[in-house]
PDB file of C-alpha atoms in Angstrom:
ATOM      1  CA  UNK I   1     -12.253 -22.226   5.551  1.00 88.00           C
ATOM      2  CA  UNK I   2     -10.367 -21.118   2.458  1.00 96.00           C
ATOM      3  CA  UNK I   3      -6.595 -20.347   3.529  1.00 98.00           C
ATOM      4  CA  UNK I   4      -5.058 -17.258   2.066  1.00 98.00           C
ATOM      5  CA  UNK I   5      -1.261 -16.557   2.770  1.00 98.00           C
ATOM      6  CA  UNK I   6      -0.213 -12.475   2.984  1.00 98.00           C
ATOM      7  CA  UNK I   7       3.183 -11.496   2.271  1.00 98.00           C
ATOM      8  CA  UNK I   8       4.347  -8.399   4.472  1.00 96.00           C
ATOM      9  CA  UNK I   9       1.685  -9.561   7.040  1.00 96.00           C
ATOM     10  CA  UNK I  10       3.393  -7.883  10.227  1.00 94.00           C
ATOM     11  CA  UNK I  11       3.838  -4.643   8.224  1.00 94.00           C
ATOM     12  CA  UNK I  12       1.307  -1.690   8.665  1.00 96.00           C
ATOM     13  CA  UNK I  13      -0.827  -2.871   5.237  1.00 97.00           C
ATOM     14  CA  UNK I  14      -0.736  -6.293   6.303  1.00 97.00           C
ATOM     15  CA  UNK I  15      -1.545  -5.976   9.767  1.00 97.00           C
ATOM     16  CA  UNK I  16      -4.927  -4.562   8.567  1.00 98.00           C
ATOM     17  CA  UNK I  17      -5.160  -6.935   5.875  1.00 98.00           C
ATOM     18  CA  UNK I  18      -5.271  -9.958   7.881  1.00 98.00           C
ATOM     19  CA  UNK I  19      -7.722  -8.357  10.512  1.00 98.00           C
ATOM     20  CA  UNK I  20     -10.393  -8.045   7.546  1.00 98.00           C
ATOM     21  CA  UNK I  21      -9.883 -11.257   5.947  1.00 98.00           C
ATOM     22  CA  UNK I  22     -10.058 -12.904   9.482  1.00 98.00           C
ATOM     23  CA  UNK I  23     -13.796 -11.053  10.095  1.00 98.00           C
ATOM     24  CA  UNK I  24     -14.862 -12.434   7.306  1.00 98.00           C
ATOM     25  CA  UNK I  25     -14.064 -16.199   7.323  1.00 98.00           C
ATOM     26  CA  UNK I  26     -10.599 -16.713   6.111  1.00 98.00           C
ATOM     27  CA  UNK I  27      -8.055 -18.908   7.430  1.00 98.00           C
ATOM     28  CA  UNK I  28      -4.896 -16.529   7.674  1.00 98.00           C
ATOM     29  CA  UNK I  29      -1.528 -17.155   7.076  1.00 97.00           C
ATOM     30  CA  UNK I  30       1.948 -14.637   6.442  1.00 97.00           C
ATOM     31  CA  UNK I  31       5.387 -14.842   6.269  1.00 96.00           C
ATOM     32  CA  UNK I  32       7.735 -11.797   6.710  1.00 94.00           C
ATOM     33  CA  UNK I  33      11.579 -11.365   7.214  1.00 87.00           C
ATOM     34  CA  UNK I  34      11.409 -11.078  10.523  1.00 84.00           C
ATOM     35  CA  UNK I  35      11.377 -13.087  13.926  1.00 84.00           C
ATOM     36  CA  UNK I  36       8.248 -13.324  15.313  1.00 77.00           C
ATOM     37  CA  UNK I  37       7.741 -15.697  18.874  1.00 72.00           C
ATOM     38  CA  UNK I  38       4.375 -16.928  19.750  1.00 74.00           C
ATOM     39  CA  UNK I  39       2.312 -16.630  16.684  1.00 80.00           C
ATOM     40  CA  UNK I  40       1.804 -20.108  14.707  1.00 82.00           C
ATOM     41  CA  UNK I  41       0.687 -18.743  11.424  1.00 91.00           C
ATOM     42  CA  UNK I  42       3.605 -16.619  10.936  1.00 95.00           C
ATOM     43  CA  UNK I  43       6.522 -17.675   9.248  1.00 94.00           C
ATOM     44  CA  UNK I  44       9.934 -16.363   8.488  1.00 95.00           C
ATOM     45  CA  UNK I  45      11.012 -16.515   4.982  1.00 96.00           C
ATOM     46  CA  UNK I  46      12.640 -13.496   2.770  1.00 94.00           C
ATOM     47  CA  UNK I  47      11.263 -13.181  -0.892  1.00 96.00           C
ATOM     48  CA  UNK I  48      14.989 -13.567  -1.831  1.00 95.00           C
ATOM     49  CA  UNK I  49      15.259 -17.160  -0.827  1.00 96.00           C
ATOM     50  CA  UNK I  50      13.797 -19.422  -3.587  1.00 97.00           C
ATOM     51  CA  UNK I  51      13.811 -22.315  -2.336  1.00 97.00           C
ATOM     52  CA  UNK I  52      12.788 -21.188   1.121  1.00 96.00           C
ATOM     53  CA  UNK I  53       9.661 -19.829  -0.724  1.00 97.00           C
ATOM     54  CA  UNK I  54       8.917 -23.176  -2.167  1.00 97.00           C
ATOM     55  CA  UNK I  55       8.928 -24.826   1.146  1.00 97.00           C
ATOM     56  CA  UNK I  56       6.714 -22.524   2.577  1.00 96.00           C
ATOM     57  CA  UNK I  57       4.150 -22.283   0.019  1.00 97.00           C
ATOM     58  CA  UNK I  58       3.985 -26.086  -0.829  1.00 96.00           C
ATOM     59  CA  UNK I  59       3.369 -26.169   3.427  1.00 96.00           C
ATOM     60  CA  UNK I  60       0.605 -23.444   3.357  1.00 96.00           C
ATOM     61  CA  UNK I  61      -1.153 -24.670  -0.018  1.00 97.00           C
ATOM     62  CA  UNK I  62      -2.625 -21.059   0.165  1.00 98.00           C
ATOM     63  CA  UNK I  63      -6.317 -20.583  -1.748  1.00 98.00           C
ATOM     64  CA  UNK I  64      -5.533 -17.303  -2.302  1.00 98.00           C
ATOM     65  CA  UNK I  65      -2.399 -14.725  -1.952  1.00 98.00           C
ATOM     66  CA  UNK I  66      -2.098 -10.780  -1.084  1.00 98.00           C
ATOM     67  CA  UNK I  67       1.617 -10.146  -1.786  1.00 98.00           C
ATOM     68  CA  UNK I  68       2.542  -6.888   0.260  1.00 98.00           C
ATOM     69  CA  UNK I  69       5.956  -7.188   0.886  1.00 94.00           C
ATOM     70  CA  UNK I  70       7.867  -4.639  -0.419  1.00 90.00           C
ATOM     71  CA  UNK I  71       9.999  -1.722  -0.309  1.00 83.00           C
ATOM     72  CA  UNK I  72       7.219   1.224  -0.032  1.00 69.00           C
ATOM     73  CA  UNK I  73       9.201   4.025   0.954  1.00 62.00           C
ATOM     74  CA  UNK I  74       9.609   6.381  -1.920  1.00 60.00           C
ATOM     75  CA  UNK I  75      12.750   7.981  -0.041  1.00 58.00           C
ATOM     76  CA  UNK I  76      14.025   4.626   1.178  1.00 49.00           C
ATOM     77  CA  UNK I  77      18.560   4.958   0.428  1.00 62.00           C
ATOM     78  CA  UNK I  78      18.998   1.933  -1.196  1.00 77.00           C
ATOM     79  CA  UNK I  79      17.749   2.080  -4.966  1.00 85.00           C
ATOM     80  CA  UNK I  80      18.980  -1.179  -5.389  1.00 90.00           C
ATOM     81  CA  UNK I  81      16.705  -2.818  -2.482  1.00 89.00           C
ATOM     82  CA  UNK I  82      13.662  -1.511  -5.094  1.00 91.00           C
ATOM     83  CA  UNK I  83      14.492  -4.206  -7.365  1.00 94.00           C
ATOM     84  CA  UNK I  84      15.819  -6.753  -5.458  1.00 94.00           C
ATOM     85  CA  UNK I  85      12.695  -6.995  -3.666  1.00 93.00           C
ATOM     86  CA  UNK I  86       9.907  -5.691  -5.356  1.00 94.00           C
ATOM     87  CA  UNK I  87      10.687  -7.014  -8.446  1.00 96.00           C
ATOM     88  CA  UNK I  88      13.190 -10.115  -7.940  1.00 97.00           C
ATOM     89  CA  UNK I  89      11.068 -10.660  -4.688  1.00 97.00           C
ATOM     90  CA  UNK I  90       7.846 -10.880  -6.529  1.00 98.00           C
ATOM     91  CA  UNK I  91       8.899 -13.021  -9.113  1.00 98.00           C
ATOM     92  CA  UNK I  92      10.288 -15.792  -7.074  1.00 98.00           C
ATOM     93  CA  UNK I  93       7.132 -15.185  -5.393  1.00 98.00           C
ATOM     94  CA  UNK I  94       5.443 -15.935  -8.637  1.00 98.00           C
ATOM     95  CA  UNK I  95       7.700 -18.982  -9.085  1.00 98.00           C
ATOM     96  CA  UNK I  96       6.754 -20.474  -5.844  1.00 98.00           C
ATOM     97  CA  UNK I  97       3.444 -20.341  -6.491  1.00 98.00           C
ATOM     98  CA  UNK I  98       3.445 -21.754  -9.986  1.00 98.00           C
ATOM     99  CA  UNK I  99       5.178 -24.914  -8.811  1.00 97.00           C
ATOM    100  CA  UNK I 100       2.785 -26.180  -5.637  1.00 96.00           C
ATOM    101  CA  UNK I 101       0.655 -28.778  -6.825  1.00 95.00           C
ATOM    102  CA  UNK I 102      -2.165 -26.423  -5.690  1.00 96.00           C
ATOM    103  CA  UNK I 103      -2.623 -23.315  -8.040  1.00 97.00           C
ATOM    104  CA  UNK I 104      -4.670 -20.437  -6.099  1.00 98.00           C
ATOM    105  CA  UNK I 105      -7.777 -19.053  -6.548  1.00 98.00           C
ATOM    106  CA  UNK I 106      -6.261 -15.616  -6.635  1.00 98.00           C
ATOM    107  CA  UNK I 107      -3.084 -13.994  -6.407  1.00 98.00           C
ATOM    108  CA  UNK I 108      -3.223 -10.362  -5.590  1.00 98.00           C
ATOM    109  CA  UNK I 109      -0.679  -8.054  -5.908  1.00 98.00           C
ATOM    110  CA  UNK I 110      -0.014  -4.719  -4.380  1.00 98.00           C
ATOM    111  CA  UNK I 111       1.565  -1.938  -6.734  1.00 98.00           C
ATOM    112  CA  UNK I 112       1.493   2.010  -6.551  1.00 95.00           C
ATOM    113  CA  UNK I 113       0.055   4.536  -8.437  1.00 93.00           C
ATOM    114  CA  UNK I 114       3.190   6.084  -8.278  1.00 90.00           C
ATOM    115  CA  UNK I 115       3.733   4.359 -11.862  1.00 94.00           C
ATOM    116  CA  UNK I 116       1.697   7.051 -12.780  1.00 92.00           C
ATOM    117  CA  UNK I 117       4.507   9.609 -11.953  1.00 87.00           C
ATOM    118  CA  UNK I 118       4.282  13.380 -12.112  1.00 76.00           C
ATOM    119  CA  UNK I 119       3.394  13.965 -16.277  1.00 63.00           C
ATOM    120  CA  UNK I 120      -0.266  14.083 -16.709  1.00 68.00           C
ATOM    121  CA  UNK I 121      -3.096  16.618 -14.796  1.00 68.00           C
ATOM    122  CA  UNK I 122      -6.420  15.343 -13.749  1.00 74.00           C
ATOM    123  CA  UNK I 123      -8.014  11.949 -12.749  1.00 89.00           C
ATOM    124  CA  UNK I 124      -6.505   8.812 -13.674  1.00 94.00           C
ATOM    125  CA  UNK I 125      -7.717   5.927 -14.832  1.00 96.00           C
ATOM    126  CA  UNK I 126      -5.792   3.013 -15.654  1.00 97.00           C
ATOM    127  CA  UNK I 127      -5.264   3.324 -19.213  1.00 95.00           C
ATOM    128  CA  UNK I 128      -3.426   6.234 -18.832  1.00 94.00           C
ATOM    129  CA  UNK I 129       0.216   5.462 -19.954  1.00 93.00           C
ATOM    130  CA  UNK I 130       2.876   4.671 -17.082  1.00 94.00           C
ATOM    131  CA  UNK I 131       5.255   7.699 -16.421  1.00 92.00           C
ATOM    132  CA  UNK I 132       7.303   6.554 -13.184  1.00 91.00           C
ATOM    133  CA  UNK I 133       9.647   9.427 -12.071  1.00 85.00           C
ATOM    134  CA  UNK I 134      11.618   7.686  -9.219  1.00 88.00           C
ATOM    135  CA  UNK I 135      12.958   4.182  -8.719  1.00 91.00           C
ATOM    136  CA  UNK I 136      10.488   3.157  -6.386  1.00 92.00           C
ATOM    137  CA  UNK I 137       7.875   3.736  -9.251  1.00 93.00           C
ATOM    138  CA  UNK I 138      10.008   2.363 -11.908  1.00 95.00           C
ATOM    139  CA  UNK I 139      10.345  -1.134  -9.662  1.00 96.00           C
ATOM    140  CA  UNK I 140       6.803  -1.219  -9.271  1.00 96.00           C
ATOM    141  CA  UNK I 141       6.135  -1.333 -13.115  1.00 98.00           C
ATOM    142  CA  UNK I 142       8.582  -3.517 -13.597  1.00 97.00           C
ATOM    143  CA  UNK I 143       6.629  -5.683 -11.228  1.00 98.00           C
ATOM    144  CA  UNK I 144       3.349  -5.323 -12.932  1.00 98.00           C
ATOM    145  CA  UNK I 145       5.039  -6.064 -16.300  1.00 98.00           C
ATOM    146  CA  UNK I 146       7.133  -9.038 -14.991  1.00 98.00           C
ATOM    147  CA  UNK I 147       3.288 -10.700 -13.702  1.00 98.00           C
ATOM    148  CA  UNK I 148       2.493 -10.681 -17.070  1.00 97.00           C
ATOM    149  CA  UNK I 149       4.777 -13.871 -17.403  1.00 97.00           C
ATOM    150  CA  UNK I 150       2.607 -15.671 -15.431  1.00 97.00           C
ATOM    151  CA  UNK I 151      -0.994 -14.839 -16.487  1.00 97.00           C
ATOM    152  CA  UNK I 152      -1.076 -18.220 -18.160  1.00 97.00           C
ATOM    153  CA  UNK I 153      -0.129 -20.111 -15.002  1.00 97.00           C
ATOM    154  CA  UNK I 154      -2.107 -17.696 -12.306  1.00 98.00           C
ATOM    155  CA  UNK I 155      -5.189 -15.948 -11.612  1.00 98.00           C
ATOM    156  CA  UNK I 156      -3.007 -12.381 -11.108  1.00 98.00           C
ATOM    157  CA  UNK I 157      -5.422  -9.220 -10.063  1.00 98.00           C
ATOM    158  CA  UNK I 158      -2.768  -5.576 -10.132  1.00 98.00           C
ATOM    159  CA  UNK I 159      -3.825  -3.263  -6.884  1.00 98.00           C
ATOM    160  CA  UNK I 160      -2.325  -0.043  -8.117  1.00 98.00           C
ATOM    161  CA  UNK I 161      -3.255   1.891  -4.571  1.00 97.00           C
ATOM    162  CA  UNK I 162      -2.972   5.399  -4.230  1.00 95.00           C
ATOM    163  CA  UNK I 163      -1.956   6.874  -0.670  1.00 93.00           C
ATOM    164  CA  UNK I 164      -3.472   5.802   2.363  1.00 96.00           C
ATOM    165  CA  UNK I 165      -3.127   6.109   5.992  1.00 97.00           C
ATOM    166  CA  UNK I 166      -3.638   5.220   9.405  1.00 98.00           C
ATOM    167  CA  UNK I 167      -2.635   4.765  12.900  1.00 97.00           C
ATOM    168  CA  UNK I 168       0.303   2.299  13.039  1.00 96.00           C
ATOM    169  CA  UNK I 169       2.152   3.606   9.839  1.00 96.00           C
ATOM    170  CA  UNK I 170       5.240   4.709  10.205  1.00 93.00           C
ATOM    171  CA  UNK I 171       6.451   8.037  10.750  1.00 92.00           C
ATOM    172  CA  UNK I 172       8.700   8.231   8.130  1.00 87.00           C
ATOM    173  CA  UNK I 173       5.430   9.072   6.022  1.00 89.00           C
ATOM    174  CA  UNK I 174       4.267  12.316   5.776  1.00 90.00           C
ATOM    175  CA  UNK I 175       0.710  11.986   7.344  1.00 95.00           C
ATOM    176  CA  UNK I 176       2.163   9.712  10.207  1.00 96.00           C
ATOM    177  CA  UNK I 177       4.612  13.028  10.819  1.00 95.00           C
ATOM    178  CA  UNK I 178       2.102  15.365  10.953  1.00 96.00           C
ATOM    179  CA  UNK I 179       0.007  13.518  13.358  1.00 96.00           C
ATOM    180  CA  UNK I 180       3.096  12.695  15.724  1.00 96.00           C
ATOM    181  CA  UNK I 181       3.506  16.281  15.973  1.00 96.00           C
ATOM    182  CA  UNK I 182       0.182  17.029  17.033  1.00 96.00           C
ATOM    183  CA  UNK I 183       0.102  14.558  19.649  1.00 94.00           C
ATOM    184  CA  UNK I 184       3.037  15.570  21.320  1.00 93.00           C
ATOM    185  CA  UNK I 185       2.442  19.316  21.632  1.00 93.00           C
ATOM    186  CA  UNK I 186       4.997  20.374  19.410  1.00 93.00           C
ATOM    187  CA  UNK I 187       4.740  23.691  17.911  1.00 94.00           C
ATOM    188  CA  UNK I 188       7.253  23.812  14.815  1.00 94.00           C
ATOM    189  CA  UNK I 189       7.231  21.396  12.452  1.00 93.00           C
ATOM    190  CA  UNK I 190       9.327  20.982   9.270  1.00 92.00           C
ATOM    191  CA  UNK I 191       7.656  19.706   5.855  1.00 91.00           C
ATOM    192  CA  UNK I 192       8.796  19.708   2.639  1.00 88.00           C
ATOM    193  CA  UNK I 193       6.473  20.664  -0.162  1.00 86.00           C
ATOM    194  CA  UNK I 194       2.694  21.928   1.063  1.00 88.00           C
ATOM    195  CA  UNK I 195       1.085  22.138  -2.152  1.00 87.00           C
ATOM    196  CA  UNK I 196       1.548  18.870  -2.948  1.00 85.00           C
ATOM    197  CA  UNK I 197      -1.621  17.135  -4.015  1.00 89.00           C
ATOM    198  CA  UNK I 198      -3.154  13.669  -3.164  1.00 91.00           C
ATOM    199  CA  UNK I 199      -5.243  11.286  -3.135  1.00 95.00           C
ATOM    200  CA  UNK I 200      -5.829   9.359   0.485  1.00 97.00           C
ATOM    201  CA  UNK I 201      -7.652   6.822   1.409  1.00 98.00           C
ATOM    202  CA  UNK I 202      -7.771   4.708   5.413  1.00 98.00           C
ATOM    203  CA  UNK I 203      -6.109   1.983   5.544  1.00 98.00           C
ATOM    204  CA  UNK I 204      -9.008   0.340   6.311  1.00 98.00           C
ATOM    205  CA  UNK I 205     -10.899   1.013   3.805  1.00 98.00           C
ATOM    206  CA  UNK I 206      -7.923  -0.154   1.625  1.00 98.00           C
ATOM    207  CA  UNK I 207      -7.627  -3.639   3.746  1.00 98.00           C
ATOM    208  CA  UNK I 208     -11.425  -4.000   2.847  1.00 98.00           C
ATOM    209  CA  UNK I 209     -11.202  -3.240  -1.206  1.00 98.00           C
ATOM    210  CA  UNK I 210      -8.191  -5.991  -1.258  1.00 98.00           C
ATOM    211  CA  UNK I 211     -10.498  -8.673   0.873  1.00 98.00           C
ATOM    212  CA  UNK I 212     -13.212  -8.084  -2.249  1.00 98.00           C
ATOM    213  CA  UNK I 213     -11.405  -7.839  -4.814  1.00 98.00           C
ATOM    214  CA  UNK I 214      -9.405 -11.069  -3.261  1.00 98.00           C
ATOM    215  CA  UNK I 215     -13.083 -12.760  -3.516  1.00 98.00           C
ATOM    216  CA  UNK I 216     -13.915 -11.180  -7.154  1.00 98.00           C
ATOM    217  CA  UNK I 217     -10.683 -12.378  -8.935  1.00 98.00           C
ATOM    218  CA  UNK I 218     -11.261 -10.216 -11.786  1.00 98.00           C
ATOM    219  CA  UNK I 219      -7.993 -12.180 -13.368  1.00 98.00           C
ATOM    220  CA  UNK I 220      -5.763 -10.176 -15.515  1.00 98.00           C
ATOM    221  CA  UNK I 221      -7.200  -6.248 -14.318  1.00 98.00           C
ATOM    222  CA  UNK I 222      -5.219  -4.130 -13.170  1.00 98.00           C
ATOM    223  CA  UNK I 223      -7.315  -1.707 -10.525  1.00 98.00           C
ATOM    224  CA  UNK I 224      -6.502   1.375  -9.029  1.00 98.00           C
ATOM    225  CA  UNK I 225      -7.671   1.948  -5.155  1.00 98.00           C
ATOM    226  CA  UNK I 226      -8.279   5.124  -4.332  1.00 97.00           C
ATOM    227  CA  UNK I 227     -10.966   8.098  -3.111  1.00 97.00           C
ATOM    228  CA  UNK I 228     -11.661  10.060  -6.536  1.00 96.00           C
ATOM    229  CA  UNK I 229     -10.361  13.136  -4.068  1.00 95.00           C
ATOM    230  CA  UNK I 230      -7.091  15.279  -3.650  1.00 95.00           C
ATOM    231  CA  UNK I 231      -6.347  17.093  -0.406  1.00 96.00           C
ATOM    232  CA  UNK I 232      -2.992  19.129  -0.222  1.00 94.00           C
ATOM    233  CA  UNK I 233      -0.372  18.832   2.616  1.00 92.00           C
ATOM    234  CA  UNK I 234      -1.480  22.458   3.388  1.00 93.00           C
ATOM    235  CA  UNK I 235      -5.304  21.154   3.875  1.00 96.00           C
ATOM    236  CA  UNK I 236      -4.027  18.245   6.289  1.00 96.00           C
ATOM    237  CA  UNK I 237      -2.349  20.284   8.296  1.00 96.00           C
ATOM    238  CA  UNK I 238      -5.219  22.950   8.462  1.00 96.00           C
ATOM    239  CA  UNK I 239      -7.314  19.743   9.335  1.00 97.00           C
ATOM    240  CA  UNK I 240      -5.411  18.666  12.185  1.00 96.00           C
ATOM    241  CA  UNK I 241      -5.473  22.294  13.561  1.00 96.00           C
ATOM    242  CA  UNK I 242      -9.156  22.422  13.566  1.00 96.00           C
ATOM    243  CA  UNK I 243      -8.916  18.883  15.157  1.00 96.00           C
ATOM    244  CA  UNK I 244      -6.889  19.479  17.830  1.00 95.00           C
ATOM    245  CA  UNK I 245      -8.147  22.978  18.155  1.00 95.00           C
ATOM    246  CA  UNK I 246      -4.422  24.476  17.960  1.00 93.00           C
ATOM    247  CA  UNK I 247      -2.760  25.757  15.295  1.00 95.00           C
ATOM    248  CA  UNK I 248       1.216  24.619  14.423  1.00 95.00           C
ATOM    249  CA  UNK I 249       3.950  27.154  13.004  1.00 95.00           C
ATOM    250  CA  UNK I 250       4.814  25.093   9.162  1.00 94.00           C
ATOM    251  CA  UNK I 251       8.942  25.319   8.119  1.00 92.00           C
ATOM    252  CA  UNK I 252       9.606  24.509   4.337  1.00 89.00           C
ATOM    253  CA  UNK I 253      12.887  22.864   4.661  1.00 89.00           C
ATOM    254  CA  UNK I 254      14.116  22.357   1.381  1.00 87.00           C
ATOM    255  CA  UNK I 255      16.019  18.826   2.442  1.00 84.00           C
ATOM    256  CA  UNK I 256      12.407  17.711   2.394  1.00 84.00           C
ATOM    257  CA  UNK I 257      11.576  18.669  -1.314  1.00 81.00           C
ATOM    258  CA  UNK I 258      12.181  15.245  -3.269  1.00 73.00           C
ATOM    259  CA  UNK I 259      13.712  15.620  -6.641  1.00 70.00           C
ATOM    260  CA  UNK I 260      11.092  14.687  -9.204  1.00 63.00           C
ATOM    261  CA  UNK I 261       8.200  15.389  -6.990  1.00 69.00           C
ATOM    262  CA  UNK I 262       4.644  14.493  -8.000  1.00 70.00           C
ATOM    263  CA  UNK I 263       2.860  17.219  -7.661  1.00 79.00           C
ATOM    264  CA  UNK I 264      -0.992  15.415  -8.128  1.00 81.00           C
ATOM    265  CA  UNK I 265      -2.184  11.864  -7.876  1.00 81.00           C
ATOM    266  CA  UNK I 266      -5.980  11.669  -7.792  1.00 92.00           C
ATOM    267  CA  UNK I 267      -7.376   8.471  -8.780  1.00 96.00           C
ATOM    268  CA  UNK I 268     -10.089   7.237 -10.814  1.00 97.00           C
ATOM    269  CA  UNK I 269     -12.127   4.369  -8.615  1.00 98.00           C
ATOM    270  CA  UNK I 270     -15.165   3.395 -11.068  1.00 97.00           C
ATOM    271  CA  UNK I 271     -13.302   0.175 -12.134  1.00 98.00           C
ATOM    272  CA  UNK I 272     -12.848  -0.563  -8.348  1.00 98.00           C
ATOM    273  CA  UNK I 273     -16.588  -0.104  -7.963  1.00 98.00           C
ATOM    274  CA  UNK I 274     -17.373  -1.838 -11.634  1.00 98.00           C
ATOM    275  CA  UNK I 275     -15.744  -5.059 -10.079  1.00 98.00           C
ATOM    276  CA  UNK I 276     -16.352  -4.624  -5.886  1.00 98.00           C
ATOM    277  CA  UNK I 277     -19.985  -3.031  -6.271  1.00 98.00           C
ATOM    278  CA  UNK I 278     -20.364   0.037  -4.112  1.00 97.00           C
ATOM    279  CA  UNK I 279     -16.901   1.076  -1.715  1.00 98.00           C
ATOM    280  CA  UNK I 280     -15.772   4.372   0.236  1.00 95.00           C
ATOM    281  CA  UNK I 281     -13.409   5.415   2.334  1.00 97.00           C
ATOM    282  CA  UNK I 282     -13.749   7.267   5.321  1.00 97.00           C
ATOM    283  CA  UNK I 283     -13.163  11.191   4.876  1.00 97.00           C
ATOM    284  CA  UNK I 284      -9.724  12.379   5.587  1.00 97.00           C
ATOM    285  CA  UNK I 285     -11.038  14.323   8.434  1.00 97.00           C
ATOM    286  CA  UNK I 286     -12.461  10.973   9.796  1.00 98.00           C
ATOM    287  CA  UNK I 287      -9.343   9.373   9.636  1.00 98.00           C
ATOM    288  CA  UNK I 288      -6.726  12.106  10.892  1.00 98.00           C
ATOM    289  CA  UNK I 289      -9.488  12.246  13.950  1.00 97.00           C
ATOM    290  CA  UNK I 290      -9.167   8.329  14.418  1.00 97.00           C
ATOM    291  CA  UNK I 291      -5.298   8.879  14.512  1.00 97.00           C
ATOM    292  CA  UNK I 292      -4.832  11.803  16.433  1.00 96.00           C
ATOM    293  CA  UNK I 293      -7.446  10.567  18.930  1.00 90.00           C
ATOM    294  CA  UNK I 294      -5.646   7.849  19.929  1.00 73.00           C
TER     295      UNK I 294
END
């Protein structure tokens, strides 16, 4: 069995992650920042600690890497945890991996397609030009430039994902809110900007486009993951009405309008498919239903 080692494996990506690469013959390993009793191929290490890292890594001798640690939400306080760990994280992660005596087969790693940010209309491919308009962006390019250090020492693939959901993520994202208020009866809820476009995908469907492109190693691409499809916050919430057959009363509160909103993300997926061969994801309908149903 070929061993791969996921970074961020207890978080909501990872969790998902593993559960693919498991059905289809891996040997699964993670490490997170976090205490975690009972499970023997979990292991704590932060991506801070070098030398931790090391000892880990040179333990695991992974075949192949998803790195999904990281700071993911856009509104999270601390700008300074954005670099610290998504960049200085990553690149001791990088480190680490460079020195074991075994090099993997693949090193994947998760960026956003927030690097986009909020300056050109339309569907993107990856050769349009990086815009970020927020830090979380901004530490995510860094990221993807920073790699580029290590493309003589690595097979690096760049998994520029575009939103995604599913039952387990956390509330503190906007699809994950929605839901929760559905579920328990509520009938006010406060959002920030409705006509917000974007592009979602399910996780799993996500989980299954990392497992393949994992296996492809298309070294050196960068490759967005995404639907080709925009739905706005007004849709999802007209969705989960017709869902739950009951309609909820929408507040605009402007605490929850972020300063240098993007207003669309849609994503172009033919690379994906170029390198993968044919992929979807579920409809958005399909996957509200799968997390409201729960």
């Amino acid at each position: 069995m070929r061993r791969v080692l996921i970074t961020g494996i207890k978080g909501f990506t990872g969790r998902y992650v593993a559960a693919e690469l498991e059905r289809h013959g891996w040997d699964v390993c993670g490490i997170g920042s976090h205490d975690e009793v009972g499970d023997g191929r979990y292991r704590r290490v932060d991506l801070l600690d070098s030398a931790g890292l090391r000892t880990v890594i040179a333990e695991v001798q992974p075949d192949a890497v998803v790195h999904l640690a990281a700071i993911a939400f856009v509104g999270h306080g601390d700008a300074d945890a954005f670099y610290t760990v998504n960049l200085i994280g990553t690149r001791n992660l990088l480190a680490a991996l460079a020195a074991c005596a075994k090099t993997p087969e693949c090193v994947l790693l998760a960026s956003s397609a927030n690097v986009y940010g909020n300056a050109i209309e339309g569907v993107l491919g990856e050769g349009v030009p990086p815009n970020p308009a927020n830090d979380y962006a901004v530490s995510k390019l860094a990221m993807e430039y920073m790699a580029r250090l290590w493309a003589d020492k690595l097979p690096i693939v760049i998994a520029r994902p575009f939103n995604y959901t599913g039952l387990g993520q956390s509330e503190s994202f906007l699809l994950p809110k929605i839901v929760s208020h559905f579920r328990r009866g509520e009938e006010i809820m406060e959002l920030g900007n409705l006509d917000v476009w974007r592009d979602f995908s399910d996780v799993r469907a996500v989980a299954e486009a990392y497992r393949r492109l994992l296996e492809a190693c298309p070294a050196g691409a960068t490759v967005n993951v995404c639907s080709g499809q925009t739905h706005s916050l007004r849709e999802v919430v007209s969705m989960a009405e017709g869902i739950c057959g009951r309609s909820i009363r929408v507040q605009v509160n402007p605490a929850f309008v972020r300063a240098n909103e993007v207003k669309s993300l849609c994503g172009d997926p033919s690379r994906l498919r170029s390198i993968i061969g044919d992929w979807v994801t579920p409809s958005l309908e399909e996957t509200l239903s799968w997390m409201l149903e729960q």
